[in-house]
Amino acid sequence: MAHFILGRKGRMAQLFTEDGRCIPVTVLEAGPCTVTQVKSVESDGYVAVQLAYEPIREQLLTKPLVGHFKKTGSVPCRILRETIVDGAQGLALGAVVACDVFEKGQFVDVAGIIKGRGTAGVMKRHGFKGRPASHGHMCQRRPGSIGMHSEPARVFKGKKMAGHYGATRQTTQNLEVISVDRERNLLLVKGAVPGHIGGLVMIRSAKKRPAVAGKKG
Amino acid sequence: MNKHDDVVNKALRAKPLAVFGIGDTVDVQVLIREGEKERIQIFNGTVIARRGKIGPSATFTVRRIVQGEGVERIFPINSPKVVGLVVKTRVSVRRAKLFYLRKRVGKAAKLKEIIG
């Protein structure tokens, strides 16, 4: 069963494992989230669950949103996100999803908005190699030729060039859950996570690495 | 003080290693695994550098001469593999990093001991 939860990215750190290895971890504040809407094929044409995260004062919301929260009996929240679920999840309206839906050792995918880089050149944006820094080279970070000659006499669509880079959603797959702290709603995952510290992250069970049979996943 | 410091500090050892200074000759007790058995190996040498004050990434560098060849090992202070540290001699030095010892051999590499 796939799980989904909203959270905030915390700082990165290092931990020692029992066998003495040092592993990189990212602290994530995850949930608790309240189910504020359950969409079904009959009413909406698809099956999804809407989660609310981070309670805020009612005055900060628009009236329609306040009404939406009132209807479900949940406290007003800053963030609403929806996830398509495989019908088995069976979350009811008002149910609370906490970080302990995940357990130590399983793998998760974490999505976030990566840091904005503004206008970036082709080396940073597309990983072009550039040219050597020395030995008489007159340019270092330029893209080089962008096409052929009088045939086709144009630049192909989709040609990788300089431009705006970053501030888009990105998912890091298969991060191992190192620890789960239900009391403080903290998840520790191994490795880096997209986005700023404090950025919104969406954590779900790893798509390509299902949990071992018999375990939650 | 950052928000999740306590989570990070879990990586630190509960009891600090012995107090040691730069230039001290120390015995570092390292846990090593040979097949199934674990034993403690001792690395004896001079502390020539210490990097990072607190946190899991803090390390110290120990230099010794093995068969005429300088050998340096970097130990993470908080690694569970470093089980103990015994200070053999304390010395008085005037800098934090003793990299100049790398260029010296024999008597020239001697440091001023603190007596008493």
Tab-separated table of C-alpha atoms in Angstrom:
chain	number	residue	atom	x	y	z
A	1	MET	CA	0.000	0.000	0.000
A	2	ALA	CA	1.362	3.338	-0.980
A	3	HIS	CA	1.547	6.109	1.569
A	4	PHE	CA	1.805	9.814	1.063
A	5	ILE	CA	2.548	12.645	3.446
A	6	LEU	CA	3.472	16.315	3.310
A	7	GLY	CA	6.386	17.842	5.142
A	8	ARG	CA	9.117	20.418	5.358
A	9	LYS	CA	12.734	19.865	4.582
A	10	GLY	CA	15.086	20.271	7.521
A	11	ARG	CA	18.848	20.395	7.665
A	12	MET	CA	21.201	17.653	6.602
A	13	ALA	CA	23.406	15.820	9.046
A	14	GLN	CA	25.653	12.844	9.437
A	15	LEU	CA	25.000	9.795	11.562
A	16	PHE	CA	27.175	6.850	12.448
A	17	THR	CA	25.808	3.386	11.841
A	18	GLU	CA	26.463	0.542	14.237
A	19	ASP	CA	29.239	-0.780	12.057
A	20	GLY	CA	31.000	2.560	12.170
A	21	ARG	CA	30.093	3.947	8.778
A	22	CYS	CA	29.077	7.575	8.545
A	23	ILE	CA	25.953	8.182	6.491
A	24	PRO	CA	24.400	11.427	5.244
A	25	VAL	CA	20.834	12.055	6.355
A	26	THR	CA	18.212	14.719	5.767
A	27	VAL	CA	15.844	15.631	8.548
A	28	LEU	CA	12.258	15.981	7.333
A	29	GLU	CA	9.373	17.314	9.343
A	30	ALA	CA	6.526	15.139	8.094
A	31	GLY	CA	2.882	15.621	8.880
A	32	PRO	CA	0.603	15.151	10.620
A	33	CYS	CA	-1.778	15.693	7.747
A	34	THR	CA	-5.551	15.585	7.784
A	35	VAL	CA	-7.623	14.119	4.979
A	36	THR	CA	-9.818	17.000	3.822
A	37	GLN	CA	-11.350	15.491	0.732
A	38	VAL	CA	-11.756	12.036	-0.752
A	39	LYS	CA	-12.336	12.084	-4.477
A	40	SER	CA	-14.055	9.173	-6.133
A	41	VAL	CA	-14.771	8.073	-9.668
A	42	GLU	CA	-18.462	8.837	-9.175
A	43	SER	CA	-18.042	12.426	-8.032
A	44	ASP	CA	-14.765	13.498	-9.615
A	45	GLY	CA	-13.874	10.971	-12.267
A	46	TYR	CA	-10.757	9.763	-10.495
A	47	VAL	CA	-9.705	8.464	-7.110
A	48	ALA	CA	-7.618	10.778	-4.970
A	49	VAL	CA	-7.109	11.941	-1.439
A	50	GLN	CA	-6.517	15.541	-0.433
A	51	LEU	CA	-4.258	16.180	2.543
A	52	ALA	CA	-3.925	19.339	4.631
A	53	TYR	CA	-0.713	20.289	6.408
A	54	GLU	CA	0.485	23.064	8.739
A	55	PRO	CA	-2.326	24.596	10.771
A	56	ILE	CA	-2.663	28.370	10.518
A	57	ARG	CA	-5.029	31.060	11.753
A	58	GLU	CA	-8.377	31.203	10.073
A	59	GLN	CA	-7.929	34.904	9.171
A	60	LEU	CA	-5.108	34.008	6.812
A	61	LEU	CA	-7.365	31.956	4.584
A	62	THR	CA	-9.987	32.964	2.082
A	63	LYS	CA	-13.611	32.374	3.048
A	64	PRO	CA	-14.125	29.537	0.559
A	65	LEU	CA	-11.132	27.711	2.028
A	66	VAL	CA	-12.352	28.234	5.584
A	67	GLY	CA	-15.625	26.693	4.505
A	68	HIS	CA	-13.782	23.785	2.954
A	69	PHE	CA	-12.000	23.061	6.217
A	70	LYS	CA	-15.175	23.526	8.249
A	71	LYS	CA	-16.945	20.947	6.132
A	72	THR	CA	-14.365	18.320	6.979
A	73	GLY	CA	-14.015	19.335	10.599
A	74	SER	CA	-10.283	19.846	10.248
A	75	VAL	CA	-8.315	22.832	11.520
A	76	PRO	CA	-7.465	25.450	8.864
A	77	CYS	CA	-4.171	24.598	7.191
A	78	ARG	CA	-1.696	26.412	4.999
A	79	ILE	CA	-1.079	23.628	2.543
A	80	LEU	CA	-3.425	21.400	0.581
A	81	ARG	CA	-2.085	18.732	-1.727
A	82	GLU	CA	-3.768	15.896	-3.496
A	83	THR	CA	-2.474	12.456	-4.286
A	84	ILE	CA	-3.842	9.793	-6.550
A	85	VAL	CA	-4.196	6.622	-4.551
A	86	ASP	CA	-4.582	2.992	-5.341
A	87	GLY	CA	-8.090	2.368	-3.997
A	88	ALA	CA	-6.837	0.168	-1.193
A	89	GLN	CA	-5.649	3.098	0.860
A	90	GLY	CA	-9.168	3.631	2.191
A	91	LEU	CA	-8.573	6.871	3.998
A	92	ALA	CA	-11.732	8.404	5.366
A	93	LEU	CA	-12.527	12.088	5.579
A	94	GLY	CA	-10.889	13.578	8.656
A	95	ALA	CA	-8.391	10.753	9.054
A	96	VAL	CA	-4.933	11.778	10.232
A	97	VAL	CA	-1.805	10.666	8.400
A	98	ALA	CA	1.308	10.804	10.555
A	99	CYS	CA	4.929	10.063	9.790
A	100	ASP	CA	4.687	6.595	11.321
A	101	VAL	CA	2.993	5.298	8.180
A	102	PHE	CA	6.605	4.876	7.119
A	103	GLU	CA	8.925	2.616	8.960
A	104	LYS	CA	12.647	2.313	9.403
A	105	GLY	CA	14.367	0.564	6.543
A	106	GLN	CA	11.777	1.135	3.855
A	107	PHE	CA	12.360	3.338	0.830
A	108	VAL	CA	10.599	6.572	-0.019
A	109	ASP	CA	10.468	9.028	-2.904
A	110	VAL	CA	10.719	12.671	-1.898
A	111	ALA	CA	9.523	15.444	-4.206
A	112	GLY	CA	10.200	19.120	-3.717
A	113	ILE	CA	10.786	22.379	-5.524
A	114	ILE	CA	14.489	22.604	-6.347
A	115	LYS	CA	16.424	25.788	-5.628
A	116	GLY	CA	15.987	28.447	-8.303
A	117	ARG	CA	19.146	29.221	-10.248
A	118	GLY	CA	17.862	32.063	-12.404
A	119	THR	CA	19.312	32.329	-15.882
A	120	ALA	CA	21.926	29.601	-16.078
A	121	GLY	CA	24.396	28.615	-18.758
A	122	VAL	CA	24.482	25.268	-20.505
A	123	MET	CA	27.122	23.801	-18.188
A	124	LYS	CA	25.065	24.251	-15.060
A	125	ARG	CA	21.694	23.722	-16.727
A	126	HIS	CA	22.383	20.738	-18.941
A	127	GLY	CA	25.710	19.437	-17.728
A	128	PHE	CA	27.654	20.358	-20.875
A	129	LYS	CA	31.373	19.772	-20.537
A	130	GLY	CA	32.561	23.212	-21.610
A	131	ARG	CA	36.146	23.657	-22.735
A	132	PRO	CA	39.459	23.412	-20.932
A	133	ALA	CA	40.385	26.368	-18.775
A	134	SER	CA	43.892	26.683	-20.175
A	135	HIS	CA	46.113	25.805	-23.148
A	136	GLY	CA	45.016	28.797	-25.169
A	137	HIS	CA	41.275	28.249	-25.112
A	138	MET	CA	39.355	31.396	-25.898
A	139	CYS	CA	36.048	30.304	-24.383
A	140	GLN	CA	35.298	28.131	-21.387
A	141	ARG	CA	31.580	27.778	-20.718
A	142	ARG	CA	29.980	28.430	-24.113
A	143	PRO	CA	27.696	25.865	-25.756
A	144	GLY	CA	29.597	25.602	-29.058
A	145	SER	CA	27.764	24.943	-32.290
A	146	ILE	CA	23.988	24.723	-32.051
A	147	GLY	CA	23.313	23.181	-35.432
A	148	MET	CA	24.298	22.409	-39.015
A	149	HIS	CA	24.613	24.604	-42.149
A	150	SER	CA	22.212	25.868	-44.839
A	151	GLU	CA	20.493	22.542	-44.515
A	152	PRO	CA	18.423	22.581	-42.243
A	153	ALA	CA	19.134	26.317	-41.848
A	154	ARG	CA	17.409	26.434	-38.489
A	155	VAL	CA	17.941	25.315	-34.938
A	156	PHE	CA	16.051	22.195	-33.979
A	157	LYS	CA	13.301	22.487	-31.418
A	158	GLY	CA	14.291	21.360	-27.968
A	159	LYS	CA	17.964	22.254	-28.503
A	160	LYS	CA	19.552	22.520	-25.073
A	161	MET	CA	20.523	26.115	-24.482
A	162	ALA	CA	21.036	28.581	-21.663
A	163	GLY	CA	17.970	29.846	-19.854
A	164	HIS	CA	15.979	29.688	-16.702
A	165	TYR	CA	16.925	26.790	-14.474
A	166	GLY	CA	15.581	25.600	-11.156
A	167	ALA	CA	12.464	26.307	-9.101
A	168	THR	CA	10.769	23.286	-10.647
A	169	ARG	CA	9.444	20.180	-9.017
A	170	GLN	CA	11.837	17.297	-8.794
A	171	THR	CA	11.636	13.882	-7.164
A	172	THR	CA	14.476	11.972	-5.576
A	173	GLN	CA	13.667	8.297	-5.637
A	174	ASN	CA	14.539	5.454	-3.310
A	175	LEU	CA	15.754	7.177	-0.184
A	176	GLU	CA	16.080	4.857	2.760
A	177	VAL	CA	14.203	5.785	5.928
A	178	ILE	CA	16.764	5.870	8.720
A	179	SER	CA	14.475	6.682	11.602
A	180	VAL	CA	10.928	7.700	12.400
A	181	ASP	CA	10.068	9.917	15.349
A	182	ARG	CA	6.313	9.946	15.807
A	183	GLU	CA	6.376	12.264	18.797
A	184	ARG	CA	8.147	15.073	16.977
A	185	ASN	CA	6.926	14.129	13.498
A	186	LEU	CA	10.419	13.724	12.168
A	187	LEU	CA	11.614	11.434	9.413
A	188	LEU	CA	15.286	10.897	8.724
A	189	VAL	CA	16.092	9.774	5.203
A	190	LYS	CA	19.441	8.801	3.801
A	191	GLY	CA	20.779	11.225	1.236
A	192	ALA	CA	19.803	14.586	-0.137
A	193	VAL	CA	16.345	15.903	-0.868
A	194	PRO	CA	15.385	18.557	-3.454
A	195	GLY	CA	14.777	22.117	-2.364
A	196	HIS	CA	15.598	24.687	0.264
A	197	ILE	CA	15.683	24.055	3.961
A	198	GLY	CA	12.109	24.743	5.029
A	199	GLY	CA	10.786	23.942	1.573
A	200	LEU	CA	7.658	21.857	1.107
A	201	VAL	CA	8.333	18.204	0.393
A	202	MET	CA	5.984	15.446	-0.624
A	203	ILE	CA	7.004	12.052	0.687
A	204	ARG	CA	5.575	8.838	-0.680
A	205	SER	CA	6.444	5.162	-0.591
A	206	ALA	CA	9.056	4.401	-3.226
A	207	LYS	CA	7.434	3.557	-6.529
A	208	LYS	CA	10.246	1.439	-7.827
A	209	ARG	CA	11.194	-0.201	-4.566
A	210	PRO	CA	8.142	-1.615	-2.810
A	211	ALA	CA	8.508	-2.548	0.834
A	212	VAL	CA	9.187	-6.173	1.671
A	213	ALA	CA	6.047	-8.320	1.701
A	214	GLY	CA	4.339	-8.430	5.062
A	215	LYS	CA	5.609	-5.020	6.000
A	216	LYS	CA	3.871	-1.719	5.602
A	217	GLY	CA	4.799	0.083	2.440
B	1	MET	CA	21.569	26.639	17.778
B	2	ASN	CA	19.625	25.230	14.937
B	3	LYS	CA	16.244	23.617	14.907
B	4	HIS	CA	17.227	19.996	14.568
B	5	ASP	CA	20.500	20.087	16.458
B	6	ASP	CA	19.412	17.398	18.862
B	7	VAL	CA	18.828	14.968	16.019
B	8	VAL	CA	22.314	15.647	14.748
B	9	ASN	CA	23.804	15.382	18.188
B	10	LYS	CA	22.595	11.826	18.417
B	11	ALA	CA	25.595	11.048	16.269
B	12	LEU	CA	27.926	12.281	18.970
B	13	ARG	CA	29.419	10.017	21.586
B	14	ALA	CA	27.750	10.107	24.953
B	15	LYS	CA	31.041	10.423	26.813
B	16	PRO	CA	33.728	12.595	25.235
B	17	LEU	CA	37.085	11.129	24.350
B	18	ALA	CA	39.965	11.972	26.627
B	19	VAL	CA	41.058	15.597	26.562
B	20	PHE	CA	44.001	15.929	24.238
B	21	GLY	CA	45.864	18.790	22.662
B	22	ILE	CA	47.644	19.375	19.399
B	23	GLY	CA	51.117	17.850	19.461
B	24	ASP	CA	50.320	15.282	22.141
B	25	THR	CA	51.500	11.754	21.645
B	26	VAL	CA	48.445	9.544	21.917
B	27	ASP	CA	47.354	5.926	21.705
B	28	VAL	CA	44.154	5.739	19.670
B	29	GLN	CA	42.192	2.571	20.336
B	30	VAL	CA	40.435	1.506	17.172
B	31	LEU	CA	37.926	-1.305	16.981
B	32	ILE	CA	38.703	-3.533	14.032
B	33	ARG	CA	36.946	-6.601	12.782
B	34	GLU	CA	38.822	-9.699	11.691
B	35	GLY	CA	36.330	-12.150	10.286
B	36	GLU	CA	33.934	-12.695	13.170
B	37	LYS	CA	36.201	-11.453	15.920
B	38	GLU	CA	36.535	-7.869	17.007
B	39	ARG	CA	39.645	-6.564	18.627
B	40	ILE	CA	41.181	-3.273	19.581
B	41	GLN	CA	44.111	-2.005	17.593
B	42	ILE	CA	46.265	0.779	18.908
B	43	PHE	CA	47.559	3.535	16.686
B	44	ASN	CA	50.259	5.500	18.426
B	45	GLY	CA	51.431	8.862	17.154
B	46	THR	CA	51.405	12.631	17.360
B	47	VAL	CA	48.212	14.617	16.986
B	48	ILE	CA	49.054	17.111	14.245
B	49	ALA	CA	45.624	18.566	13.529
B	50	ARG	CA	42.098	18.743	14.710
B	51	ARG	CA	39.284	19.719	12.398
B	52	GLY	CA	35.800	20.772	13.484
B	53	LYS	CA	34.798	21.492	17.043
B	54	ILE	CA	31.622	19.571	17.510
B	55	GLY	CA	29.389	17.539	15.277
B	56	PRO	CA	29.809	14.180	13.612
B	57	SER	CA	32.264	15.437	11.030
B	58	ALA	CA	34.915	16.569	13.533
B	59	THR	CA	38.185	14.703	13.032
B	60	PHE	CA	41.736	14.611	14.300
B	61	THR	CA	44.895	13.572	12.488
B	62	VAL	CA	47.558	11.381	14.066
B	63	ARG	CA	51.004	11.072	12.515
B	64	ARG	CA	53.613	8.466	13.240
B	65	ILE	CA	56.750	7.142	11.606
B	66	VAL	CA	56.552	3.503	10.539
B	67	GLN	CA	59.788	1.992	9.222
B	68	GLY	CA	61.093	5.394	8.278
B	69	GLU	CA	57.932	6.329	6.448
B	70	GLY	CA	55.462	8.885	7.742
B	71	VAL	CA	51.940	7.544	8.207
B	72	GLU	CA	48.957	9.703	8.983
B	73	ARG	CA	45.504	8.541	9.983
B	74	ILE	CA	42.449	10.723	10.251
B	75	PHE	CA	39.944	9.651	12.895
B	76	PRO	CA	36.395	10.971	13.231
B	77	ILE	CA	36.192	11.985	16.877
B	78	ASN	CA	32.675	10.617	17.226
B	79	SER	CA	33.109	7.398	15.312
B	80	PRO	CA	32.014	4.362	17.313
B	81	LYS	CA	35.109	2.663	15.913
B	82	VAL	CA	37.334	4.926	17.967
B	83	VAL	CA	36.779	3.350	21.367
B	84	GLY	CA	39.368	5.146	23.408
B	85	LEU	CA	42.274	7.524	23.496
B	86	VAL	CA	45.179	7.635	25.925
B	87	VAL	CA	47.429	10.666	26.118
B	88	LYS	CA	51.016	9.539	26.491
B	89	THR	CA	52.897	12.813	26.537
B	90	ARG	CA	51.661	16.370	26.571
B	91	VAL	CA	53.578	19.001	24.711
B	92	SER	CA	53.563	22.713	24.344
B	93	VAL	CA	53.102	23.973	20.789
B	94	ARG	CA	52.303	27.389	19.381
B	95	ARG	CA	50.125	26.503	16.429
B	96	ALA	CA	46.945	24.571	15.782
B	97	LYS	CA	48.176	22.532	12.820
B	98	LEU	CA	51.578	20.897	12.954
B	99	PHE	CA	51.915	20.177	9.252
B	100	TYR	CA	55.500	21.415	9.367
B	101	LEU	CA	56.397	18.145	11.067
B	102	ARG	CA	55.947	16.430	7.713
B	103	LYS	CA	59.106	18.052	6.456
B	104	ARG	CA	61.148	17.132	9.487
B	105	VAL	CA	62.699	13.896	10.575
B	106	GLY	CA	64.411	12.666	13.709
B	107	LYS	CA	65.343	15.193	16.308
B	108	ALA	CA	64.049	18.128	14.290
B	109	ALA	CA	60.531	16.708	14.660
B	110	LYS	CA	60.724	16.728	18.437
B	111	LEU	CA	58.208	18.860	20.317
B	112	LYS	CA	58.630	20.586	23.674
B	113	GLU	CA	57.136	18.406	26.366
B	114	ILE	CA	55.202	19.788	29.281
B	115	ILE	CA	56.851	18.524	32.406
B	116	GLY	CA	54.759	17.689	35.430
